């Protein structure tokens, strides 16, 4: 009998547990296994811990919960240059917050953020990026190819260079309303690859036609994490094919978004629907729409934890976008 090591595979990593909790950030940061803690809006507390990230998006609910990522086992953390990071059990959190005024506009800032993040991840054992979040100011400012989101897309592609030649991670890109033009990018990576998932109802974003910009958006619709025990779902809106559907119709856009989310679950062989363990975020363009979005989600996704945030979607005709997690 031939004994080889070719069949020996490392144990696949259990997905980080993502939850929203109304707790004291310092207490959570003291818990073993805390990989990252997110606060939202201008009221968010400050901490120098590299696992703490105050996100520039306001929440429509009070009191505002924290978002917490937990892994099995001890976590180490640090800062390198403008980056903050933490790692544990084969998982890596890394984040960068850059002021556009110091980097020369949305394109150059995105290029710098992505170059720094990719350089850092390349130096790590956890080099398989699963999921990225991008928050930038005034995302729909500017016309045509000069729209800030399109400039961001060009800078992102430039900064990534060939790092994602095998395929893009899942992502979200949302506009914030903070007073400073900050770009925040944060990611989750693993020491094992995940599996990219596309939505058969939608043209893959990196194949969008020219009308959406010179550089198509660099993201997959979802990522099945290495152990296939969780699906990381990208920002999902009322896009069918490559076109925006139901212009100016909030409820129809919400309906279409849920159809897209279900199509993704099915495409990933995940059980249909969302449950109490599947935290989602809804990004709402107009604050006056927030109560209606909340009511719709309470009816259609009863019991599902949904954080409703004030965020602009990268196409100005889209009023709402949803992202999040589905655990198997
Ligand atoms: C869309 O489906 C909506 O640029 O990273 C969703 C998720 C969208 C991620 C990104 C953009 C991004 O095209 C927009």
Short mmCIF file of C-alpha atoms and ligand atoms in Angstrom, two decimals:
data_model
loop_
_atom_site.label_atom_id
_atom_site.label_comp_id
_atom_site.label_asym_id
_atom_site.label_seq_id
_atom_site.Cartn_x
_atom_site.Cartn_y
_atom_site.Cartn_z
CA UNK A 1 0.00 0.00 0.00
CA UNK A 2 1.29 3.40 -0.94
CA UNK A 3 1.08 5.94 1.78
CA UNK A 4 1.06 9.49 0.45
CA UNK A 5 0.22 12.80 1.94
CA UNK A 6 -1.73 13.97 -1.10
CA UNK A 7 -5.02 13.07 0.56
CA UNK A 8 -4.26 14.81 3.82
CA UNK A 9 -6.29 18.01 3.87
CA UNK A 10 -6.23 20.58 6.61
CA UNK A 11 -9.39 20.87 8.67
CA UNK A 12 -11.67 23.44 7.09
CA UNK A 13 -12.21 26.54 9.15
CA UNK A 14 -15.50 27.01 10.92
CA UNK A 15 -16.99 30.34 9.79
CA UNK A 16 -16.65 33.34 12.10
CA UNK A 17 -19.87 33.94 14.02
CA UNK A 18 -21.30 37.35 13.14
CA UNK A 19 -23.89 38.88 15.45
CA UNK A 20 -25.44 42.18 16.49
CA UNK A 21 -25.37 42.73 20.24
CA UNK A 22 -26.20 45.55 22.62
CA UNK A 23 -23.15 45.23 24.81
CA UNK A 24 -20.19 47.20 26.08
CA UNK A 25 -17.38 47.21 23.47
CA UNK A 26 -14.63 46.83 26.09
CA UNK A 27 -16.31 43.75 27.54
CA UNK A 28 -16.60 42.16 24.08
CA UNK A 29 -12.97 43.00 23.24
CA UNK A 30 -11.99 41.14 26.41
CA UNK A 31 -13.80 37.96 25.28
CA UNK A 32 -11.50 35.27 23.89
CA UNK A 33 -12.09 34.79 20.17
CA UNK A 34 -13.26 38.34 19.37
CA UNK A 35 -11.83 39.05 15.91
CA UNK A 36 -13.55 42.39 15.20
CA UNK A 37 -16.11 44.77 16.69
CA UNK A 38 -17.91 47.44 14.66
CA UNK A 39 -19.66 50.54 15.93
CA UNK A 40 -21.90 52.60 13.66
CA UNK A 41 -22.47 56.30 13.21
CA UNK A 42 -21.17 59.43 14.87
CA UNK A 43 -22.21 58.18 18.31
CA UNK A 44 -19.89 55.17 18.10
CA UNK A 45 -17.32 54.97 20.88
CA UNK A 46 -13.59 55.21 20.25
CA UNK A 47 -11.00 52.60 21.16
CA UNK A 48 -7.38 52.13 20.16
CA UNK A 49 -7.80 48.35 19.91
CA UNK A 50 -7.04 47.34 16.27
CA UNK A 51 -10.09 45.06 16.33
CA UNK A 52 -12.39 48.04 16.86
CA UNK A 53 -13.73 49.83 13.77
CA UNK A 54 -16.12 52.78 13.93
CA UNK A 55 -18.05 52.67 10.64
CA UNK A 56 -19.18 55.93 8.98
CA UNK A 57 -22.81 54.87 8.52
CA UNK A 58 -25.70 55.98 10.70
CA UNK A 59 -28.14 53.40 12.03
CA UNK A 60 -31.87 54.14 12.05
CA UNK A 61 -32.42 52.12 15.24
CA UNK A 62 -31.73 53.29 18.78
CA UNK A 63 -30.08 52.01 20.84
CA UNK A 64 -27.54 50.98 18.22
CA UNK A 65 -26.01 47.51 18.52
CA UNK A 66 -22.40 46.53 17.85
CA UNK A 67 -21.53 44.04 15.14
CA UNK A 68 -19.25 41.35 16.52
CA UNK A 69 -17.14 38.73 14.71
CA UNK A 70 -16.02 35.76 16.76
CA UNK A 71 -13.71 32.86 15.97
CA UNK A 72 -12.66 29.73 17.84
CA UNK A 73 -9.44 30.28 19.72
CA UNK A 74 -7.06 33.07 20.62
CA UNK A 75 -6.75 36.25 18.55
CA UNK A 76 -3.66 38.39 17.96
CA UNK A 77 -3.78 41.90 16.53
CA UNK A 78 -1.75 44.90 15.50
CA UNK A 79 -1.25 47.88 13.20
CA UNK A 80 1.06 48.25 10.19
CA UNK A 81 1.27 51.68 8.61
CA UNK A 82 -2.32 52.78 8.06
CA UNK A 83 -3.73 49.25 8.47
CA UNK A 84 -5.32 47.62 11.48
CA UNK A 85 -5.63 43.84 11.65
CA UNK A 86 -6.40 40.83 13.79
CA UNK A 87 -6.13 37.08 13.27
CA UNK A 88 -7.17 33.85 14.92
CA UNK A 89 -8.08 30.27 13.97
CA UNK A 90 -7.02 30.79 10.37
CA UNK A 91 -9.08 33.97 9.90
CA UNK A 92 -7.85 37.49 9.26
CA UNK A 93 -9.60 40.82 9.67
CA UNK A 94 -7.87 43.83 8.07
CA UNK A 95 -9.11 47.39 7.68
CA UNK A 96 -7.90 50.72 6.37
CA UNK A 97 -9.44 54.17 6.74
CA UNK A 98 -8.00 56.88 4.48
CA UNK A 99 -8.82 60.58 4.23
CA UNK A 100 -9.27 61.45 0.54
CA UNK A 101 -7.88 64.93 1.20
CA UNK A 102 -4.52 63.34 1.95
CA UNK A 103 -4.58 60.92 -1.00
CA UNK A 104 -5.96 62.95 -3.88
CA UNK A 105 -9.57 62.02 -4.58
CA UNK A 106 -11.57 58.78 -4.80
CA UNK A 107 -9.50 57.05 -7.48
CA UNK A 108 -6.09 57.54 -5.91
CA UNK A 109 -7.45 56.82 -2.43
CA UNK A 110 -9.04 53.52 -3.50
CA UNK A 111 -5.84 52.55 -5.34
CA UNK A 112 -3.78 53.22 -2.21
CA UNK A 113 -6.20 51.41 0.11
CA UNK A 114 -6.28 48.31 -2.11
CA UNK A 115 -2.54 48.28 -2.74
CA UNK A 116 -1.87 48.43 1.00
CA UNK A 117 -4.47 45.78 1.83
CA UNK A 118 -3.31 43.41 -0.93
CA UNK A 119 0.36 43.82 0.06
CA UNK A 120 -0.52 43.03 3.64
CA UNK A 121 -2.71 40.01 2.84
CA UNK A 122 -0.02 38.66 0.49
CA UNK A 123 2.38 38.60 3.45
CA UNK A 124 -0.02 36.48 5.51
CA UNK A 125 -0.91 32.82 5.75
CA UNK A 126 -4.57 33.95 5.60
CA UNK A 127 -4.26 35.18 2.02
CA UNK A 128 -7.64 34.05 0.65
CA UNK A 129 -9.87 37.10 0.79
CA UNK A 130 -13.51 36.06 1.16
CA UNK A 131 -15.39 39.30 1.66
CA UNK A 132 -14.74 43.06 1.42
CA UNK A 133 -16.76 46.10 2.51
CA UNK A 134 -16.20 49.59 1.04
CA UNK A 135 -17.72 52.81 2.40
CA UNK A 136 -17.02 56.11 0.66
CA UNK A 137 -18.41 59.62 0.79
CA UNK A 138 -20.80 61.13 -1.79
CA UNK A 139 -20.79 57.98 -3.90
CA UNK A 140 -23.11 59.37 -6.61
CA UNK A 141 -21.43 62.80 -7.01
CA UNK A 142 -20.33 63.57 -10.56
CA UNK A 143 -21.75 62.69 -13.96
CA UNK A 144 -20.96 59.80 -16.29
CA UNK A 145 -17.47 58.36 -15.98
CA UNK A 146 -16.50 61.01 -13.43
CA UNK A 147 -19.07 59.78 -10.89
CA UNK A 148 -17.21 59.14 -7.66
CA UNK A 149 -18.31 55.48 -7.53
CA UNK A 150 -16.89 54.90 -11.02
CA UNK A 151 -13.63 56.58 -10.00
CA UNK A 152 -13.58 54.34 -6.95
CA UNK A 153 -14.03 51.28 -9.23
CA UNK A 154 -11.05 52.38 -11.34
CA UNK A 155 -8.87 52.99 -8.29
CA UNK A 156 -9.92 49.68 -6.73
CA UNK A 157 -8.97 47.80 -9.91
CA UNK A 158 -5.64 49.64 -10.08
CA UNK A 159 -4.82 48.92 -6.43
CA UNK A 160 -5.81 45.24 -6.71
CA UNK A 161 -3.64 44.83 -9.82
CA UNK A 162 -3.48 41.05 -10.41
CA UNK A 163 -4.09 40.05 -6.79
CA UNK A 164 -7.56 38.65 -7.57
CA UNK A 165 -6.67 37.19 -10.96
CA UNK A 166 -8.40 33.93 -9.95
CA UNK A 167 -11.64 35.73 -9.10
CA UNK A 168 -12.96 38.54 -6.95
CA UNK A 169 -14.23 38.19 -3.38
CA UNK A 170 -17.79 39.07 -2.36
CA UNK A 171 -18.19 42.80 -1.65
CA UNK A 172 -20.32 45.76 -0.72
CA UNK A 173 -19.74 49.38 -1.82
CA UNK A 174 -21.95 51.99 -0.16
CA UNK A 175 -21.95 55.78 0.17
CA UNK A 176 -21.77 57.39 3.61
CA UNK A 177 -22.71 60.87 4.81
CA UNK A 178 -19.92 61.57 7.31
CA UNK A 179 -18.49 65.09 7.30
CA UNK A 180 -15.00 63.97 6.23
CA UNK A 181 -14.35 62.29 2.84
CA UNK A 182 -13.08 59.05 4.36
CA UNK A 183 -12.72 55.79 2.47
CA UNK A 184 -13.11 52.75 4.70
CA UNK A 185 -12.26 49.31 3.38
CA UNK A 186 -12.26 46.20 5.54
CA UNK A 187 -12.04 42.52 4.75
CA UNK A 188 -12.28 38.98 6.00
CA UNK A 189 -9.66 36.51 4.73
CA UNK A 190 -8.87 32.88 5.51
CA UNK A 191 -5.96 30.47 5.17
CA UNK A 192 -8.14 28.38 2.85
CA UNK A 193 -10.02 29.44 -0.29
CA UNK A 194 -13.77 29.87 -0.37
CA UNK A 195 -16.01 29.28 -3.37
CA UNK A 196 -17.36 32.18 -5.39
CA UNK A 197 -21.09 32.17 -6.12
CA UNK A 198 -22.87 34.11 -8.89
CA UNK A 199 -26.56 34.87 -9.31
CA UNK A 200 -28.10 33.34 -12.45
CA UNK A 201 -30.60 36.24 -12.56
CA UNK A 202 -27.81 38.81 -12.81
CA UNK A 203 -24.94 39.48 -15.17
CA UNK A 204 -21.72 39.05 -13.18
CA UNK A 205 -20.62 42.52 -12.10
CA UNK A 206 -17.16 42.24 -13.67
CA UNK A 207 -18.94 41.67 -17.02
CA UNK A 208 -21.19 44.73 -16.80
CA UNK A 209 -21.33 46.55 -20.16
CA UNK A 210 -19.55 49.86 -20.80
CA UNK A 211 -22.55 52.03 -19.85
CA UNK A 212 -21.80 51.39 -16.13
CA UNK A 213 -18.25 52.74 -16.37
CA UNK A 214 -14.84 52.14 -17.89
CA UNK A 215 -13.91 49.65 -15.16
CA UNK A 216 -16.59 47.15 -14.18
CA UNK A 217 -17.08 46.56 -10.44
CA UNK A 218 -14.70 43.93 -9.05
CA UNK A 219 -16.83 41.61 -6.90
CA UNK A 220 -18.52 38.21 -6.79
CA UNK A 221 -22.19 38.02 -5.81
CA UNK A 222 -21.42 35.83 -2.80
CA UNK A 223 -18.72 33.64 -1.30
CA UNK A 224 -19.24 30.23 0.31
CA UNK A 225 -16.71 30.15 3.15
CA UNK A 226 -14.19 27.26 3.16
CA UNK A 227 -16.18 24.83 5.32
CA UNK A 228 -19.33 25.67 3.31
CA UNK A 229 -20.96 26.43 6.65
CA UNK A 230 -21.74 30.05 5.78
CA UNK A 231 -22.47 32.17 2.75
CA UNK A 232 -21.11 35.74 2.71
CA UNK A 233 -23.60 37.68 0.60
CA UNK A 234 -22.53 40.78 -1.33
CA UNK A 235 -24.52 43.96 -1.56
CA UNK A 236 -27.68 42.88 -3.39
CA UNK A 237 -30.14 45.27 -4.99
CA UNK A 238 -32.92 45.30 -7.59
CA UNK A 239 -30.58 44.54 -10.47
CA UNK A 240 -31.89 42.06 -13.06
CA UNK A 241 -29.54 41.11 -15.88
CA UNK A 242 -27.39 44.21 -15.67
CA UNK A 243 -30.26 46.72 -15.48
CA UNK A 244 -31.76 48.42 -12.45
CA UNK A 245 -35.40 47.42 -12.01
CA UNK A 246 -38.34 49.36 -10.53
CA UNK A 247 -36.94 52.87 -10.59
CA UNK A 248 -38.45 55.02 -7.81
CA UNK A 249 -40.48 52.10 -6.42
CA UNK A 250 -39.12 51.19 -2.99
CA UNK A 251 -41.37 48.21 -2.29
CA UNK A 252 -40.87 46.70 -5.74
CA UNK A 253 -37.09 47.11 -5.33
CA UNK A 254 -37.29 45.36 -1.95
CA UNK A 255 -39.30 42.51 -3.49
CA UNK A 256 -36.80 42.13 -6.33
CA UNK A 257 -33.90 42.23 -3.87
CA UNK A 258 -35.42 39.37 -1.87
CA UNK A 259 -35.86 37.36 -5.09
CA UNK A 260 -32.16 37.97 -5.84
CA UNK A 261 -31.17 36.90 -2.32
CA UNK A 262 -33.17 33.68 -2.64
CA UNK A 263 -31.62 33.01 -6.06
CA UNK A 264 -28.18 33.34 -4.47
CA UNK A 265 -29.05 30.95 -1.63
CA UNK A 266 -30.31 28.43 -4.16
CA UNK A 267 -27.24 28.91 -6.36
CA UNK A 268 -25.04 28.22 -3.30
CA UNK A 269 -27.10 25.15 -2.27
CA UNK A 270 -28.02 26.87 0.95
CA UNK A 271 -31.39 26.29 2.62
CA UNK A 272 -34.01 28.79 1.44
CA UNK A 273 -34.89 31.79 3.57
CA UNK A 274 -33.10 33.54 6.40
CA UNK A 275 -33.24 32.77 10.10
CA UNK A 276 -32.38 34.22 13.49
CA UNK A 277 -28.70 33.29 12.96
CA UNK A 278 -28.42 35.14 9.63
CA UNK A 279 -27.57 38.78 10.28
CA UNK A 280 -28.34 41.14 7.40
CA UNK A 281 -27.85 44.84 6.72
CA UNK A 282 -30.25 47.02 4.76
CA UNK A 283 -28.73 50.19 3.31
CA UNK A 284 -31.42 52.83 2.74
CA UNK A 285 -30.82 55.91 0.58
CA UNK A 286 -33.57 58.19 1.93
CA UNK A 287 -33.99 58.40 5.72
CA UNK A 288 -37.74 58.90 5.18
CA UNK A 289 -37.89 55.39 3.64
CA UNK A 290 -36.40 53.71 6.72
CA UNK A 291 -39.69 52.99 8.57
CA UNK A 292 -41.20 51.38 5.46
CA UNK A 293 -38.08 49.25 4.90
CA UNK A 294 -38.13 48.18 8.55
CA UNK A 295 -41.82 47.24 8.31
CA UNK A 296 -41.35 45.33 5.05
CA UNK A 297 -38.44 43.35 6.50
CA UNK A 298 -40.29 42.62 9.73
CA UNK A 299 -43.11 41.11 7.70
CA UNK A 300 -41.07 39.24 5.09
CA UNK A 301 -38.05 38.27 7.20
CA UNK A 302 -39.61 37.91 10.63
CA UNK A 303 -37.05 37.16 13.34
CA UNK A 304 -34.05 37.86 11.11
CA UNK A 305 -31.58 40.35 12.65
CA UNK A 306 -31.43 43.28 10.22
CA UNK A 307 -29.46 46.45 10.84
CA UNK A 308 -31.07 49.33 8.90
CA UNK A 309 -28.39 51.85 7.91
CA UNK A 310 -28.36 55.17 6.07
CA UNK A 311 -26.33 54.45 2.94
CA UNK A 312 -26.34 55.45 -0.70
CA UNK A 313 -26.39 52.70 -3.30
CA UNK A 314 -23.86 52.98 -6.12
CA UNK A 315 -26.52 53.53 -8.79
CA UNK A 316 -28.56 56.64 -8.06
CA UNK A 317 -31.85 55.00 -9.12
CA UNK A 318 -31.47 52.26 -6.51
CA UNK A 319 -33.11 53.06 -3.16
CA UNK A 320 -32.13 50.05 -1.08
CA UNK A 321 -29.54 47.28 -0.92
CA UNK A 322 -29.18 44.27 1.38
CA UNK A 323 -26.13 42.22 2.32
CA UNK A 324 -25.23 39.78 5.07
CA UNK A 325 -24.76 36.18 6.06
CA UNK A 326 -26.51 32.85 5.75
CA UNK A 327 -25.27 30.09 8.02
CA UNK A 328 -25.91 26.51 6.93
C1 LIG B 1 -24.94 45.90 -8.21
O1 LIG B 1 -25.55 44.82 -8.13
C2 LIG B 1 -25.16 46.87 -7.09
O2 LIG B 1 -18.83 47.83 -6.31
O3 LIG B 1 -18.28 46.40 -4.75
C3 LIG B 1 -23.21 45.77 -5.08
C4 LIG B 1 -22.20 45.12 -4.36
C5 LIG B 1 -22.88 46.81 -5.92
C6 LIG B 1 -20.86 45.52 -4.49
C7 LIG B 1 -19.12 46.96 -5.47
C8 LIG B 1 -21.53 47.21 -6.03
C9 LIG B 1 -20.54 46.57 -5.32
O4 LIG B 1 -24.24 46.20 -9.20
C10 LIG B 1 -23.93 47.56 -6.69
#
